[in-house]
mmCIF file of C-alpha atoms in Angstrom:
data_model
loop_
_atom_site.group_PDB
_atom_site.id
_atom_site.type_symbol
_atom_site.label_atom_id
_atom_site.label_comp_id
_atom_site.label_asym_id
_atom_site.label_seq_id
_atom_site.Cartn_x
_atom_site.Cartn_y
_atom_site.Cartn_z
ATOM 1 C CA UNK A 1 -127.307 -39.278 -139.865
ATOM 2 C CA UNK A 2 -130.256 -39.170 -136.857
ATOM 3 C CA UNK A 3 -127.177 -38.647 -134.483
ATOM 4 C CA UNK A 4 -125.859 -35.475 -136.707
ATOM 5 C CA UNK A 5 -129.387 -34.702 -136.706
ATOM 6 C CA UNK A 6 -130.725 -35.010 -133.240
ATOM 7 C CA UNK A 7 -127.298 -33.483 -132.228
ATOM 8 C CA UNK A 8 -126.983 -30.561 -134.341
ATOM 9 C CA UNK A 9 -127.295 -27.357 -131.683
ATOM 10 C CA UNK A 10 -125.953 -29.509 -129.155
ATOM 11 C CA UNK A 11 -122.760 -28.064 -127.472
ATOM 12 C CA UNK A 12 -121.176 -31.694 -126.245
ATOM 13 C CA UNK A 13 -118.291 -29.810 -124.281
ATOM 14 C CA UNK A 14 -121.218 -28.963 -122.342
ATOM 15 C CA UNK A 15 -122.263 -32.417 -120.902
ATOM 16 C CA UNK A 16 -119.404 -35.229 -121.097
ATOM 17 C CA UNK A 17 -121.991 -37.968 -120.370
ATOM 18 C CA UNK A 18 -123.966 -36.984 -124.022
ATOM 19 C CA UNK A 19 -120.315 -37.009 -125.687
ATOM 20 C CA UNK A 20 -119.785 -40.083 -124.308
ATOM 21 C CA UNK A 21 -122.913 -41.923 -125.056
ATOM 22 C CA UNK A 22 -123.198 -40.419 -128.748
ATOM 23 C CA UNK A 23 -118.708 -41.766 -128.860
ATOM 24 C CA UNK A 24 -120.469 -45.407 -128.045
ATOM 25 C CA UNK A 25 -123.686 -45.858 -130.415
ATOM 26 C CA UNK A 26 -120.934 -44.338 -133.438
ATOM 27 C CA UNK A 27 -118.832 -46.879 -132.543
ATOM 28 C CA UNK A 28 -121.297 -49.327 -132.410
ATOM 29 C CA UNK A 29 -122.494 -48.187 -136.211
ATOM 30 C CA UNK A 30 -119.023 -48.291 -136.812
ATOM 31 C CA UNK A 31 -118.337 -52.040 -135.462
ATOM 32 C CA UNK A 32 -121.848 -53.319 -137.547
ATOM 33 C CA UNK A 33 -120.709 -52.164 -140.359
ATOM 34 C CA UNK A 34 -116.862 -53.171 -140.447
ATOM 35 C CA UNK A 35 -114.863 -49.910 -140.008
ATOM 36 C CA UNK A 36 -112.744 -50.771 -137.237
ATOM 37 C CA UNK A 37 -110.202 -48.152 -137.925
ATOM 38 C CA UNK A 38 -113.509 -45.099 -136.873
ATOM 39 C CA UNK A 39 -114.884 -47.526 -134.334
ATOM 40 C CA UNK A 40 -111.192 -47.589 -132.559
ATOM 41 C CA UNK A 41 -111.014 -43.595 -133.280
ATOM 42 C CA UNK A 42 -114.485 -43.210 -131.096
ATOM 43 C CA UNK A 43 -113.816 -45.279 -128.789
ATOM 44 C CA UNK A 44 -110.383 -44.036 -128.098
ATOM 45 C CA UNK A 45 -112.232 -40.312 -127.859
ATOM 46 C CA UNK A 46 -113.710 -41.665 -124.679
ATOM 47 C CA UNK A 47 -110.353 -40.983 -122.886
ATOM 48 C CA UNK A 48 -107.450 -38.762 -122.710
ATOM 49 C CA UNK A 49 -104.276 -38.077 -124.742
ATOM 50 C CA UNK A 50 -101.027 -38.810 -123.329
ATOM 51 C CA UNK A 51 -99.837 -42.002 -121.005
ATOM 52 C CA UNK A 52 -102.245 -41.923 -118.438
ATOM 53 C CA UNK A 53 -105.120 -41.260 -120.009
ATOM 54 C CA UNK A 54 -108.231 -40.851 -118.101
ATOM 55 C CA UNK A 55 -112.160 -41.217 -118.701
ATOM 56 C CA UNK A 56 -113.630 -38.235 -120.301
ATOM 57 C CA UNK A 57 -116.563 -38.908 -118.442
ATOM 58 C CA UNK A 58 -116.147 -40.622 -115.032
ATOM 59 C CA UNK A 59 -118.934 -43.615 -115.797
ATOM 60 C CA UNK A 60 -119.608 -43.712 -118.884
ATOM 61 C CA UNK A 61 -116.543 -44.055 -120.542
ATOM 62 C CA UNK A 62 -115.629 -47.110 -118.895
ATOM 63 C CA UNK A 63 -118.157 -48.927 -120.840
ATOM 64 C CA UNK A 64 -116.211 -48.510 -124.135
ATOM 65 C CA UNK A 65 -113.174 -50.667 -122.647
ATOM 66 C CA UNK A 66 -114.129 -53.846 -124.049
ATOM 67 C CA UNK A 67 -114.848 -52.193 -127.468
ATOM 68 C CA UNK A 68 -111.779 -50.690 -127.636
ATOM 69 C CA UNK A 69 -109.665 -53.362 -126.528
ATOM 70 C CA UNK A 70 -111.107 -55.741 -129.248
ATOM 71 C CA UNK A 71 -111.219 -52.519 -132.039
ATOM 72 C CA UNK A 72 -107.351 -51.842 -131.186
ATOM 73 C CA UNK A 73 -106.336 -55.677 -132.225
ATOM 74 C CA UNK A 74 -108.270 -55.424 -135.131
ATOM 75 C CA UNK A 75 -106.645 -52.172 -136.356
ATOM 76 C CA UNK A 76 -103.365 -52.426 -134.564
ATOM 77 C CA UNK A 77 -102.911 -50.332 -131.254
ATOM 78 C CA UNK A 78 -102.911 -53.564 -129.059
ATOM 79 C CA UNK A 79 -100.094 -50.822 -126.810
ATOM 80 C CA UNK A 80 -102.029 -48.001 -126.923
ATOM 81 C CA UNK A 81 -105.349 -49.884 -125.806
ATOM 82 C CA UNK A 82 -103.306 -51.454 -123.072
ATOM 83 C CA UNK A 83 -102.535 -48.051 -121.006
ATOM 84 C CA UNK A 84 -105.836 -47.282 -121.320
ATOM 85 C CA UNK A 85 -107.110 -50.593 -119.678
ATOM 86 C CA UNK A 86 -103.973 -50.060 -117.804
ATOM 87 C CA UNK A 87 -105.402 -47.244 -116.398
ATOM 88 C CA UNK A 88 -109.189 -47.925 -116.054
ATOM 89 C CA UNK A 89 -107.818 -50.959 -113.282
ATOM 90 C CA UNK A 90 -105.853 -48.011 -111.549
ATOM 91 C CA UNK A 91 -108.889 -45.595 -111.505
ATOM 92 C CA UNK A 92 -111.800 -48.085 -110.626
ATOM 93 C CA UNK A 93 -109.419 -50.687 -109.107
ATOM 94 C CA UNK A 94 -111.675 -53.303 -106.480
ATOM 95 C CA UNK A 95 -114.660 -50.333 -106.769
ATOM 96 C CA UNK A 96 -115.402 -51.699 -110.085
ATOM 97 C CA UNK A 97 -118.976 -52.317 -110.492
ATOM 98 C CA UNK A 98 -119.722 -56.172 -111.925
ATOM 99 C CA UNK A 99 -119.960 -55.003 -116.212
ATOM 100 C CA UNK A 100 -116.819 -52.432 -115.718
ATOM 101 C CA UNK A 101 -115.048 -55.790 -114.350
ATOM 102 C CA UNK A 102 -116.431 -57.389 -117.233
ATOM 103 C CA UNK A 103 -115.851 -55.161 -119.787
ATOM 104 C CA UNK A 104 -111.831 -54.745 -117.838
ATOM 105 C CA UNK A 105 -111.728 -58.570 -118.184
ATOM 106 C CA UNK A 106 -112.665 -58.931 -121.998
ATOM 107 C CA UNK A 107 -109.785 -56.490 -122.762
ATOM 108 C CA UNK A 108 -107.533 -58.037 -120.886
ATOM 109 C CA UNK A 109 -107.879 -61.107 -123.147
ATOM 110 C CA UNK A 110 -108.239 -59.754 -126.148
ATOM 111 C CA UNK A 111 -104.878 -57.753 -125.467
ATOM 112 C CA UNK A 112 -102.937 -61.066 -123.827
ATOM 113 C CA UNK A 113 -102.162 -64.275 -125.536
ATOM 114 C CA UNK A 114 -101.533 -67.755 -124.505
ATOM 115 C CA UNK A 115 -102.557 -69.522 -121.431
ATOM 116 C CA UNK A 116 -103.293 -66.312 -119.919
ATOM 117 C CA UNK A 117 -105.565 -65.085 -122.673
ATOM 118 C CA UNK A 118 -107.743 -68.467 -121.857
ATOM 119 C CA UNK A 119 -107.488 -67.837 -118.470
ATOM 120 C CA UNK A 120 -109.089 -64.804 -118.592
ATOM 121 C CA UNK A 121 -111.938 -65.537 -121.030
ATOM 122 C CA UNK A 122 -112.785 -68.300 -118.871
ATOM 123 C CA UNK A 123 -113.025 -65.941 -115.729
ATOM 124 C CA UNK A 124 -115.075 -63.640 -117.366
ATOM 125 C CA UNK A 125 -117.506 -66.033 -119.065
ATOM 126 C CA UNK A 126 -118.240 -67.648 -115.619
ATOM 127 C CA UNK A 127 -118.228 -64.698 -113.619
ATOM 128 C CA UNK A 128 -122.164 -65.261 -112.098
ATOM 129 C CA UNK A 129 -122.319 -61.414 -112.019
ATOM 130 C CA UNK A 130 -122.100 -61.574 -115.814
ATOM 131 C CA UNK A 131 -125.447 -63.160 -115.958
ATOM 132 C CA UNK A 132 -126.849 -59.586 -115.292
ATOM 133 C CA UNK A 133 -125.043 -58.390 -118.800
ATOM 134 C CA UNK A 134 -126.272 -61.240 -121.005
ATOM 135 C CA UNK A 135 -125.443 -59.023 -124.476
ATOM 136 C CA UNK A 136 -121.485 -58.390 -123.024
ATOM 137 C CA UNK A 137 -121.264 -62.227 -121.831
ATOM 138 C CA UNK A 138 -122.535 -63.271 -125.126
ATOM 139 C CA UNK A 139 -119.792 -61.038 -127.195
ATOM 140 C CA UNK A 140 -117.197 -62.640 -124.497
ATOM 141 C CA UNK A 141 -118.228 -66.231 -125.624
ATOM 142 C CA UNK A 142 -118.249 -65.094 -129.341
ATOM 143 C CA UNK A 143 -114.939 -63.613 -129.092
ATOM 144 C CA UNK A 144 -113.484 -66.600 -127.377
ATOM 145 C CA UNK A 145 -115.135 -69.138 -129.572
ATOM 146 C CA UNK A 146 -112.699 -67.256 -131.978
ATOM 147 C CA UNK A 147 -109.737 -67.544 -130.327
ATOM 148 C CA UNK A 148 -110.573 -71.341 -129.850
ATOM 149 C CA UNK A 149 -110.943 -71.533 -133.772
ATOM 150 C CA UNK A 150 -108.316 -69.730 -134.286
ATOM 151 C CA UNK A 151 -106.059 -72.889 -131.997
ATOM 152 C CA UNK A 152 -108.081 -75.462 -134.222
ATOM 153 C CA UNK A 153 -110.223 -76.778 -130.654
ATOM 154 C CA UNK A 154 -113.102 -77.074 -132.725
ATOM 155 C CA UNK A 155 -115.615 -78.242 -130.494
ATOM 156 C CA UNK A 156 -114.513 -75.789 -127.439
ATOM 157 C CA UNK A 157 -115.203 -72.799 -130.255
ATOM 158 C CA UNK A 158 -118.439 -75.042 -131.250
ATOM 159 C CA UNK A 159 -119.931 -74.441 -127.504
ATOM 160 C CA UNK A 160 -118.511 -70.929 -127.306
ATOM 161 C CA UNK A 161 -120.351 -69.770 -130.079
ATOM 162 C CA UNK A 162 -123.385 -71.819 -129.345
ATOM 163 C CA UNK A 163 -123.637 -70.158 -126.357
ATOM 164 C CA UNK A 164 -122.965 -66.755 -128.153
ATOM 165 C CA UNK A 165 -126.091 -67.243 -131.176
ATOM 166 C CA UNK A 166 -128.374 -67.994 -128.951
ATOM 167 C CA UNK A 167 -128.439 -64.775 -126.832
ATOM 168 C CA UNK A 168 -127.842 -62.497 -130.050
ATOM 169 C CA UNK A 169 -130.778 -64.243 -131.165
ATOM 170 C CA UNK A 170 -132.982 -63.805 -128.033
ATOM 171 C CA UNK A 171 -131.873 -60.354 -128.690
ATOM 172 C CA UNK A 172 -131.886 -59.683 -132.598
ATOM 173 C CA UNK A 173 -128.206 -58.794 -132.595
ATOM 174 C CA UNK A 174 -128.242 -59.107 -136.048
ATOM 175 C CA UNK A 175 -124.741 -57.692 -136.954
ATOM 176 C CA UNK A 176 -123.695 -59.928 -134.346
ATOM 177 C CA UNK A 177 -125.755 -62.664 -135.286
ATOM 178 C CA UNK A 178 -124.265 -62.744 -138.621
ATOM 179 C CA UNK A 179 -120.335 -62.913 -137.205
ATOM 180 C CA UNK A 180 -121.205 -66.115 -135.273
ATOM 181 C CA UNK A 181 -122.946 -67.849 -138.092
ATOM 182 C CA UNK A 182 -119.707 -66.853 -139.998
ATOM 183 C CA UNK A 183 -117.541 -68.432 -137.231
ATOM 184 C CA UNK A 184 -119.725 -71.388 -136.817
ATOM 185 C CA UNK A 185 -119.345 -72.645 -140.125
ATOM 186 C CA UNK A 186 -115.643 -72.217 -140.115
ATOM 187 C CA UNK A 187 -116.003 -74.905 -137.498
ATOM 188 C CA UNK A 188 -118.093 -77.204 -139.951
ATOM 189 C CA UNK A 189 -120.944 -76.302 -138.471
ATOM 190 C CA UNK A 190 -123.761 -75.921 -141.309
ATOM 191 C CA UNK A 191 -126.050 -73.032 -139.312
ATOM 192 C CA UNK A 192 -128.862 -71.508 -140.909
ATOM 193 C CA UNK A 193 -128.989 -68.202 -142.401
ATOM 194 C CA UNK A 194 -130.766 -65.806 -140.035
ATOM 195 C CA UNK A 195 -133.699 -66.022 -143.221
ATOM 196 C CA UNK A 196 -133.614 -69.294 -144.012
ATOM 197 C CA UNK A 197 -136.978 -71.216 -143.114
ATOM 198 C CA UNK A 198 -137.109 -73.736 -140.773
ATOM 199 C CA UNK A 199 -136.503 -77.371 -142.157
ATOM 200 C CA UNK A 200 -138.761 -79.086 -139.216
ATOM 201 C CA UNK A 201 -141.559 -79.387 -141.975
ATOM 202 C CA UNK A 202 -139.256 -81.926 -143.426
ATOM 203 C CA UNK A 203 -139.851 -84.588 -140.598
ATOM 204 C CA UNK A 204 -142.703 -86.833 -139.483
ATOM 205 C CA UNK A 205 -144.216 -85.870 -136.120
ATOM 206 C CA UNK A 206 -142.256 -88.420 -134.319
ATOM 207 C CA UNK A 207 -139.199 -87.580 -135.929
ATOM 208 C CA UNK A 208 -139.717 -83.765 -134.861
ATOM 209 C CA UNK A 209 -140.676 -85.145 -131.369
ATOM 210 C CA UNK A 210 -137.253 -86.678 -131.188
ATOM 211 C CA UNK A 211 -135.528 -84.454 -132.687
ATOM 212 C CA UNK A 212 -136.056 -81.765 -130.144
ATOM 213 C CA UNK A 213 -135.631 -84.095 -127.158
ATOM 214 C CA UNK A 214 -132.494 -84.627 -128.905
ATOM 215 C CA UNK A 215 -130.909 -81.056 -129.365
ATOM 216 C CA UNK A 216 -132.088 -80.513 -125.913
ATOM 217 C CA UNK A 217 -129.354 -82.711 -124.973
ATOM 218 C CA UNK A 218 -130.981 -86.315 -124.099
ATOM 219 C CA UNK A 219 -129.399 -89.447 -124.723
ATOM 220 C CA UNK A 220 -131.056 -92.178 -127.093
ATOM 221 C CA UNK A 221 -131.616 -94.060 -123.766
ATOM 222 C CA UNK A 222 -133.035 -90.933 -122.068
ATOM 223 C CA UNK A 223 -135.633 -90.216 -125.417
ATOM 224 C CA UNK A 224 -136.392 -93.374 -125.450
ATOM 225 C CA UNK A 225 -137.959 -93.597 -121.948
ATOM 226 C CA UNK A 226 -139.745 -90.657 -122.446
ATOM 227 C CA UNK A 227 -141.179 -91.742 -125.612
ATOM 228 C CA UNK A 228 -141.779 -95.625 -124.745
ATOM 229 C CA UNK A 229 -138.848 -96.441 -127.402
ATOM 230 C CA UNK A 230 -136.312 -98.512 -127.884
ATOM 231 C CA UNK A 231 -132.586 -96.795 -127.802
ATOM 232 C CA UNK A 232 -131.860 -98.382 -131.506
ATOM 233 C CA UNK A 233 -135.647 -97.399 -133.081
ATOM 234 C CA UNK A 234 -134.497 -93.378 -131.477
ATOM 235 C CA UNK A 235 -131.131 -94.091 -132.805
ATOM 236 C CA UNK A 236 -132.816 -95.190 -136.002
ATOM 237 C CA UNK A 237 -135.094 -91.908 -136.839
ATOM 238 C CA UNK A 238 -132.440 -89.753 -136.250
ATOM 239 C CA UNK A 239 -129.980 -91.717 -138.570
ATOM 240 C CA UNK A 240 -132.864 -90.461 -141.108
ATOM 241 C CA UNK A 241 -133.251 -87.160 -139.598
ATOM 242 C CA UNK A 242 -129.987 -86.173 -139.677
ATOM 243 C CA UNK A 243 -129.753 -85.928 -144.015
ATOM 244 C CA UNK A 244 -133.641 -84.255 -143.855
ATOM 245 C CA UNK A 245 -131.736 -81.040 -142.014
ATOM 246 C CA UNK A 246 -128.602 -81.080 -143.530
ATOM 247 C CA UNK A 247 -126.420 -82.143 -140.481
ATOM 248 C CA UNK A 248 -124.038 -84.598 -139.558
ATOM 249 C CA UNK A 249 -124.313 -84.700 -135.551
ATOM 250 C CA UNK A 250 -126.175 -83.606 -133.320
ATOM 251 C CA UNK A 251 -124.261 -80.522 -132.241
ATOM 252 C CA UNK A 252 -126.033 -79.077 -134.925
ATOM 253 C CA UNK A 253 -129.253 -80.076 -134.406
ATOM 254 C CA UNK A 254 -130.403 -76.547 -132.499
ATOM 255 C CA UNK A 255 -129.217 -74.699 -134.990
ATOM 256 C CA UNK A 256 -130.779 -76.992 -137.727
ATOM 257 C CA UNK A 257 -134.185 -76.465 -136.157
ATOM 258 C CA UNK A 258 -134.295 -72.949 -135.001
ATOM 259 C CA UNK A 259 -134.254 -71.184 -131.753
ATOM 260 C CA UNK A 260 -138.302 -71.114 -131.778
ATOM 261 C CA UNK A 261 -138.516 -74.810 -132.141
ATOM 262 C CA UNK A 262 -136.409 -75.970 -129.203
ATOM 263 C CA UNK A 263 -137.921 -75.839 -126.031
ATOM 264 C CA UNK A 264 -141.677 -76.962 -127.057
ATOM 265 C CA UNK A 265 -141.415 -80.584 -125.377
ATOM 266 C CA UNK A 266 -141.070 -78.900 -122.036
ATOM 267 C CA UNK A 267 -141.190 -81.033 -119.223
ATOM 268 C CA UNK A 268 -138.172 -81.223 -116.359
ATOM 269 C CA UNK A 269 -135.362 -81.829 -119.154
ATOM 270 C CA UNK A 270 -135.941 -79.210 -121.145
ATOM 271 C CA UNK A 271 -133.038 -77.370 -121.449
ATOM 272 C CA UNK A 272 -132.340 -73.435 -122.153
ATOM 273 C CA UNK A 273 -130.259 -72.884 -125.111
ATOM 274 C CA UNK A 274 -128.488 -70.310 -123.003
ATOM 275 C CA UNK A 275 -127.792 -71.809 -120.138
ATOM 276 C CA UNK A 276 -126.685 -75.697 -121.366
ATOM 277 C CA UNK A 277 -124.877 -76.825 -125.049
ATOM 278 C CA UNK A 278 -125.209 -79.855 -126.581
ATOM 279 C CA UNK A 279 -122.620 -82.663 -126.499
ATOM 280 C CA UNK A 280 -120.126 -82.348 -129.458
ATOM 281 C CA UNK A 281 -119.511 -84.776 -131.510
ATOM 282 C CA UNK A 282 -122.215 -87.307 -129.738
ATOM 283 C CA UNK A 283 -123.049 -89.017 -133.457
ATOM 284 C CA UNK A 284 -125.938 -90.908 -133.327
ATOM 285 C CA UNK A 285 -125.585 -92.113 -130.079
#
């Protein structure tokens, strides 16, 4: 409605760029609210008819790739999403700035399957340039954390969409948000709702204290040192943690306490949720 509105003696034939920025944010609307079919439609406007299609507009188009690519699987026109990506790597070829080769690179393994379909989600997720792009790496970990479930390699989809959650939370992705949540808990992970409080008040200071050393990643050994513990009396708390937040290892433990609460022990070890994961299926080690 404020796109009708703000658009309404607006003559997009007249700039391409408008019609092609307008084409995204619809199809963005569209994606949040689950109509793939008129997501795929505007994102397909961004290019030609016929079997080379070619950008409406000569830059911004190209950022819709990824979109469409992962819009066409969902609503069937893997082929006709192909010669468009097809054709994008002809026009742009080794020009292509580092999020058009990201973007290029998330269709291509959304559109492939198999070993080559891992390859390239790998290549793309560690691409350093993609550090620049943190809301396209994140949907590139989230849509690969997918295609792990989807395999049953439950912890590889675990860290994918670990990695995923925390930069749609950074960024209040909400719509996006939601989708992980959804996927981590078809892993057995039990995540919070994005309103759910907090369950830290549930746990004596020392318990909380451990707690976040643990979901930074540190061993019993590690906490322990830092804490002038024993491994077993760590070991111990979190054996009663654990039931306080609902969780049965300590992959879960971020998500248990909440992005805010991570990082407050500091210090050399601390670890940033998006740039380390921790260990699956550690126990109470």
């Amino acid at each position: 409605t404020l796109i009708d509105r703000a658009l309404h003696r607006v003559d997009l034939s007249e700039s391409r760029a408008l019609g092609a920025r307008t084409a995204l944010v619809r199809a963005a609307v569209a994606a949040a609210e689950g109509d793939h079919a008129l997501e795929y439609e505007s994102l397909r406007g961004l290019f030609t008819a016929g079997p080379d299609p070619r950008p409406v507009h000569y830059h911004c188009s190209l950022y819709g790739v990824g979109d469409l690519a992962a819009a066409a699987v969902r609503v069937g026109r893997r082929k006709e999403a192909a010669a468009v990506v097809d054709a994008v790597e002809r026009r742009v070829g080794a020009q292509a700035s580092a999020r058009v080769r990201l973007m290029v690179g998330r269709a291509r393994a959304l559109l492939c399957d198999g070993d080559r379909a891992e390859m390239l989600f790998r290549a793309v997720s560690d691409d350093p340039a993609a550090e620049s792009w943190p809301f396209e790496r994140a949907v590139v970990y989230l849509e690969f954390g997918e295609w792990l479930r989807r395999r049953r390699r439950m912890g590889e989809a675990r860290s994918a969409l670990a990695r995923a959650l925390t930069v749609f939370e950074r960024l209040g992705a909400r719509p996006w948000m939601d989708r992980t949540v959804g996927e981590l808990r078809a892993c057995g992970v039990a995540v919070r709702g994005a309103e759910a409080p907090v369950a830290a008040d549930r746990l004596t200071p020392q318990q909380l204290q451990i707690t976040r050393l643990a979901a930074q990643g540190l061993t019993n050994r590690q906490i322990g040192e830092r804490l002038l513990l024993s491994a077993p009396t760590v070991g111990f708390h979190l054996y009663q943690v654990f039931p306080k937040l609902g969780v049965s290892s300590r992959v879960q433990l971020r998500d248990a306490l909440g992005a805010a609460d991570i990082g407050r022990e500091g210090g050399p070890e601390a670890v940033s949720r998006d740039r380390s994961l921790p260990t699956a299926g550690a126990g109470h080690r």
